[in-house]
Amino acid sequence: MTKTELEQAEQDPDLIALSRQFKATAMELISVLEQKQKTVSRTKVLLDTVPVYRLADIFVASFEISFEEQLSMLDSVDLKVRLSKATELVDRHLQSILVAEKITQKVEGQLSKSQKEFLLRQQMRAIKEELGDNDDDEDDVVALERKMQTAGMPANIWKHAQRELRRLRKMQPQQPGYSSSRAYLELLADLPWQKVSEERELDLRAAKESLDRDHYGLTKVKQRIIEYLAVRKLKPDARGPVLCFVGPPGVGKTSLASSIAKALNRKFIRISLGGVKDEADIRGHRRTYIGSMPGRLIDGLKRVSVSNPVMLLDEIDKTGSDVRGDPASALLEVLDPEQNKTFNDHYLNVPFDLSKVIFVATANRMQPIPPPLLDRMEVIELPGYTPEEKLRIAMKHLIPRVLEQHGLSSAYLQIPEAMVRLIIERYTREAGVRNLERNLASLARAAAVKVAEQANTLRLGKEIQPITTTLLDSRLADGGEVEMEVIPMGHDISNTYENPSPMIVDEAMLEKVLGPPRFDDGEAADRVASPGVSVGLVWTSFGGEVQFVEATAMAGKGDLHLTGQLGDVIKESAQLALTWVRARAADLNLSPTSDINLLESRDIHIHFPAGAVPKDGPSAGVTLVTSLVSLFSNRKVRADTAMTGEMTLRGLVLPVGGVKDKVLAAHRYGIKRVILPERNLKDLTEVPSPILSGMEILLVKRIEEVLGHAFEDGCPLRSRSKL
Ligand code: ADP
């Protein structure tokens, strides 16, 4: 360029702007560089003295740029183009320096922290060595490895465990993954990969004796258990069915299962499945989750530490499914002999062999168990006990056990049969014997206080705190409340004290300790004192129950109101019952002619008391009709009669389930007559004959017969032929 050209160009405003931008960027680059190299200050001077275009050339020449870029730079003869290209290059250089700097800063920070830690740790180790202290963490890992070696893992799992152990070794105990990795290895080491309890030669006679010793009655159930054991004896690896005890609470399901374990000389573990909705409860969480755990089965096996226990899957009917998966399908895999050889717990992440475990399940009801699961199991039903059976169980099993648990013996407390009968009648109304046992425990507690107190005044020295009589009195006074826990006294009182005479429970003591009677036979009579109430029999997970049905009418528009937490089926039964009664109004003498609407300007309300308990099922059909007929005819239903049965729209009575439990429930309530569908006749063989003989069983085919039995003076039918 000639000088004039140059001078001209310098006047160009575009060029001026470009030079300014270039200088600013260059300045920035220099100041960044300045922090690193002091020599840069010379370049700064250059910036002020040398003309811009030359400066651009100097800068660009000092960068490492590609050949193409160098070429394009040389190629740009025009000052402006060259300047803008140079600015771009300077800026790029500046940015790359800045980014690089940021990264180094970060890395340096981390490095120095870990280096510091490492250094401190080295020092700590040196100090410990100097002091003669062992390094706990290191030792722990060695101990863990030793435990893992003796765990008897299969070869492939051992390899996997080794890999995990190597990882653990590389970690510092403070590192985030350390404890979870450790817990995992502990689990691997604790699991019973090979450990089994020695199975001794099964002595069937001894097993039978032990079953008989621990359980009263239940002949059929015990027989089935013996059969099961016999098959196992002949073919130990037979894939027998999984036994499932179904029955109300407190009928001995758990204790039968533990008897099986005892007979087989195996350990017993109970896995409670009640309320399990998450598949992870069965299968565990994957270890990627924070706070992940193995499933209940693997956890249970870790606790019993043998791979062949008897495992009780308790309340298998209470598992539900929701968005978190379906526990039932996981259980399906557990119970399938084809699949459970390689059970995969998500947490464990290596297969575990469950095929040696003997599974036994319990359930209150069969119906909620998913059919595929039910298919894997053999159901053994345990219906409730009769009062006579309860009495025998109490005398033979419960009282001795309760006395022992409280450190008493019959030398201190005697509960006569008549009193046990009273407890059964007045204080419990259950299918099983759990509340009975609790009530007996209450008596034992009260007696224990008295015995301790007497002995205290008689013989004890100062070293034992005196228990004042007010304690007992206040305990007796508040009565009623029956607590669940049994606190063993730790030692036998009889060894310590000499009791002058045993305490014999009488009615007064019953009332003092247990409070006023909770149930009496007059309840049904009180409740059916007005028209519109009928007595039904239902089946719940607690066994059979008496269910009253109340109906009432009021001014309205002909609507039907239903309350008492009813399911769809029972609601439809109510509709059906109302339709049937309306259709037969004239025949039933409820209205003078058949064209009169029974619901004319009135609403009907039907309620099932115990409003908080959900109810469903079709078996309330006949009870609903009876209640409505009673309401419209303004006649009371017989208080000594209870009924059950599904009804069709045409008035046929269909058979229902749970007949034995229902009859027993009626008996508990002191009901003398029970109306049952004729086709349930076969189920009556299950009902103990002493109960049947004290009751009148009325078998019916049609609803008219039900009505005939339910009212004092028979069915109010006008003409049978029409129906
Ligand atoms: P479930 O598991 O059915 O709810 P449990 O097995 O826990 O009931 O039984 C409750 C209590 O009743 C236990 O103490 C059990 O020993 C006792 N029991 C139940 N049935 C019998 C029986 N037939 N003979 C002796 N004791 C029984």
PDB file of N, CA, C and O and ligand atoms in Angstrom, residues 214-216 218 248-255 385 393 397-398 401 433-434 437, ligand 1:
ATOM      1  N   ASP A 214     -49.933 -80.343  70.665  1.00  0.00           N
ATOM      2  CA  ASP A 214     -50.039 -78.884  70.568  1.00  0.00           C
ATOM      3  C   ASP A 214     -51.394 -78.377  70.114  1.00  0.00           C
ATOM      4  O   ASP A 214     -51.701 -77.208  70.274  1.00  0.00           O
ATOM      5  N   HIS A 215     -52.177 -79.245  69.481  1.00  0.00           N
ATOM      6  CA  HIS A 215     -53.449 -78.758  68.943  1.00  0.00           C
ATOM      7  C   HIS A 215     -54.598 -79.676  69.295  1.00  0.00           C
ATOM      8  O   HIS A 215     -54.526 -80.880  69.071  1.00  0.00           O
ATOM      9  N   TYR A 216     -55.623 -79.063  69.791  1.00  0.00           N
ATOM     10  CA  TYR A 216     -56.823 -79.829  70.091  1.00  0.00           C
ATOM     11  C   TYR A 216     -57.664 -79.927  68.818  1.00  0.00           C
ATOM     12  O   TYR A 216     -57.702 -78.992  68.012  1.00  0.00           O
ATOM     13  N   LEU A 218     -59.173 -80.468  65.215  1.00  0.00           N
ATOM     14  CA  LEU A 218     -58.588 -80.282  63.873  1.00  0.00           C
ATOM     15  C   LEU A 218     -58.159 -81.606  63.242  1.00  0.00           C
ATOM     16  O   LEU A 218     -57.142 -81.677  62.564  1.00  0.00           O
ATOM     17  N   PRO A 248     -60.317 -67.973  59.774  1.00  0.00           N
ATOM     18  CA  PRO A 248     -60.319 -66.711  60.521  1.00  0.00           C
ATOM     19  C   PRO A 248     -59.119 -66.610  61.467  1.00  0.00           C
ATOM     20  O   PRO A 248     -58.438 -67.619  61.696  1.00  0.00           O
ATOM     21  N   PRO A 249     -58.856 -65.434  62.007  1.00  0.00           N
ATOM     22  CA  PRO A 249     -57.702 -65.282  62.902  1.00  0.00           C
ATOM     23  C   PRO A 249     -57.856 -66.125  64.172  1.00  0.00           C
ATOM     24  O   PRO A 249     -58.970 -66.334  64.635  1.00  0.00           O
ATOM     25  N   GLY A 250     -56.720 -66.575  64.669  1.00  0.00           N
ATOM     26  CA  GLY A 250     -56.723 -67.264  65.962  1.00  0.00           C
ATOM     27  C   GLY A 250     -57.234 -68.685  65.938  1.00  0.00           C
ATOM     28  O   GLY A 250     -57.637 -69.218  66.967  1.00  0.00           O
ATOM     29  N   VAL A 251     -57.246 -69.335  64.765  1.00  0.00           N
ATOM     30  CA  VAL A 251     -57.681 -70.735  64.743  1.00  0.00           C
ATOM     31  C   VAL A 251     -56.498 -71.692  64.688  1.00  0.00           C
ATOM     32  O   VAL A 251     -56.673 -72.895  64.577  1.00  0.00           O
ATOM     33  N   GLY A 252     -55.292 -71.143  64.753  1.00  0.00           N
ATOM     34  CA  GLY A 252     -54.122 -72.019  64.857  1.00  0.00           C
ATOM     35  C   GLY A 252     -53.369 -72.233  63.557  1.00  0.00           C
ATOM     36  O   GLY A 252     -52.617 -73.198  63.449  1.00  0.00           O
ATOM     37  N   LYS A 253     -53.529 -71.352  62.608  1.00  0.00           N
ATOM     38  CA  LYS A 253     -52.841 -71.530  61.319  1.00  0.00           C
ATOM     39  C   LYS A 253     -51.331 -71.417  61.499  1.00  0.00           C
ATOM     40  O   LYS A 253     -50.576 -72.279  61.059  1.00  0.00           O
ATOM     41  N   THR A 254     -50.911 -70.354  62.178  1.00  0.00           N
ATOM     42  CA  THR A 254     -49.483 -70.145  62.369  1.00  0.00           C
ATOM     43  C   THR A 254     -48.881 -71.264  63.203  1.00  0.00           C
ATOM     44  O   THR A 254     -47.800 -71.768  62.907  1.00  0.00           O
ATOM     45  N   SER A 255     -49.602 -71.654  64.232  1.00  0.00           N
ATOM     46  CA  SER A 255     -48.988 -72.636  65.122  1.00  0.00           C
ATOM     47  C   SER A 255     -48.937 -74.007  64.441  1.00  0.00           C
ATOM     48  O   SER A 255     -48.020 -74.783  64.705  1.00  0.00           O
ATOM     49  N   TYR A 385     -64.035 -72.406  65.735  1.00  0.00           N
ATOM     50  CA  TYR A 385     -64.308 -73.440  66.734  1.00  0.00           C
ATOM     51  C   TYR A 385     -65.688 -73.266  67.344  1.00  0.00           C
ATOM     52  O   TYR A 385     -66.195 -72.141  67.446  1.00  0.00           O
ATOM     53  N   ILE A 393     -59.880 -76.361  74.222  1.00  0.00           N
ATOM     54  CA  ILE A 393     -58.584 -75.747  73.888  1.00  0.00           C
ATOM     55  C   ILE A 393     -58.085 -74.922  75.066  1.00  0.00           C
ATOM     56  O   ILE A 393     -56.918 -74.980  75.458  1.00  0.00           O
ATOM     57  N   HIS A 397     -54.801 -76.327  76.604  1.00  0.00           N
ATOM     58  CA  HIS A 397     -53.625 -75.656  76.029  1.00  0.00           C
ATOM     59  C   HIS A 397     -53.416 -74.231  76.522  1.00  0.00           C
ATOM     60  O   HIS A 397     -52.331 -73.863  76.910  1.00  0.00           O
ATOM     61  N   LEU A 398     -54.495 -73.449  76.463  1.00  0.00           N
ATOM     62  CA  LEU A 398     -54.293 -72.015  76.725  1.00  0.00           C
ATOM     63  C   LEU A 398     -53.973 -71.739  78.184  1.00  0.00           C
ATOM     64  O   LEU A 398     -53.032 -71.009  78.488  1.00  0.00           O
ATOM     65  N   ARG A 401     -50.498 -72.695  79.280  1.00  0.00           N
ATOM     66  CA  ARG A 401     -49.490 -71.829  78.674  1.00  0.00           C
ATOM     67  C   ARG A 401     -49.501 -70.430  79.291  1.00  0.00           C
ATOM     68  O   ARG A 401     -48.463 -69.862  79.599  1.00  0.00           O
ATOM     69  N   VAL A 433     -59.486 -68.339  68.915  1.00  0.00           N
ATOM     70  CA  VAL A 433     -59.368 -68.315  70.371  1.00  0.00           C
ATOM     71  C   VAL A 433     -58.427 -67.211  70.847  1.00  0.00           C
ATOM     72  O   VAL A 433     -57.932 -67.245  71.957  1.00  0.00           O
ATOM     73  N   ARG A 434     -58.180 -66.236  69.994  1.00  0.00           N
ATOM     74  CA  ARG A 434     -57.194 -65.239  70.363  1.00  0.00           C
ATOM     75  C   ARG A 434     -57.663 -64.345  71.503  1.00  0.00           C
ATOM     76  O   ARG A 434     -56.923 -64.114  72.457  1.00  0.00           O
ATOM     77  N   GLU A 437     -57.677 -66.169  74.742  1.00  0.00           N
ATOM     78  CA  GLU A 437     -56.338 -66.250  75.319  1.00  0.00           C
ATOM     79  C   GLU A 437     -55.982 -64.927  76.005  1.00  0.00           C
ATOM     80  O   GLU A 437     -55.423 -64.918  77.097  1.00  0.00           O
TER      81      GLU A 437
HETATM   82  P1  ADP B   1     -53.744 -67.805  63.338  1.00  0.00           P
HETATM   83  O1  ADP B   1     -52.407 -67.954  62.738  1.00  0.00           O
HETATM   84  O2  ADP B   1     -54.771 -68.711  62.731  1.00  0.00           O
HETATM   85  O3  ADP B   1     -54.256 -66.412  63.399  1.00  0.00           O
HETATM   86  P2  ADP B   1     -52.453 -68.732  65.738  1.00  0.00           P
HETATM   87  O4  ADP B   1     -51.802 -69.922  65.158  1.00  0.00           O
HETATM   88  O5  ADP B   1     -51.606 -67.550  66.007  1.00  0.00           O
HETATM   89  O6  ADP B   1     -53.680 -68.292  64.835  1.00  0.00           O
HETATM   90  O7  ADP B   1     -53.239 -69.179  67.029  1.00  0.00           O
HETATM   91  C1  ADP B   1     -53.602 -68.305  68.068  1.00  0.00           C
HETATM   92  C2  ADP B   1     -53.425 -68.997  69.389  1.00  0.00           C
HETATM   93  O8  ADP B   1     -54.416 -69.968  69.575  1.00  0.00           O
HETATM   94  C3  ADP B   1     -52.106 -69.694  69.477  1.00  0.00           C
HETATM   95  O9  ADP B   1     -51.599 -69.455  70.735  1.00  0.00           O
HETATM   96  C4  ADP B   1     -52.467 -71.153  69.283  1.00  0.00           C
HETATM   97  O10 ADP B   1     -51.588 -71.992  69.949  1.00  0.00           O
HETATM   98  C5  ADP B   1     -53.851 -71.225  69.867  1.00  0.00           C
HETATM   99  N1  ADP B   1     -54.663 -72.275  69.227  1.00  0.00           N
HETATM  100  C6  ADP B   1     -55.422 -72.126  68.131  1.00  0.00           C
HETATM  101  N2  ADP B   1     -56.038 -73.292  67.809  1.00  0.00           N
HETATM  102  C7  ADP B   1     -55.628 -74.191  68.712  1.00  0.00           C
HETATM  103  C8  ADP B   1     -55.918 -75.587  68.917  1.00  0.00           C
HETATM  104  N3  ADP B   1     -56.728 -76.274  68.117  1.00  0.00           N
HETATM  105  N4  ADP B   1     -55.329 -76.189  69.942  1.00  0.00           N
HETATM  106  C9  ADP B   1     -54.507 -75.512  70.766  1.00  0.00           C
HETATM  107  N5  ADP B   1     -54.208 -74.219  70.657  1.00  0.00           N
HETATM  108  C10 ADP B   1     -54.763 -73.546  69.637  1.00  0.00           C
END
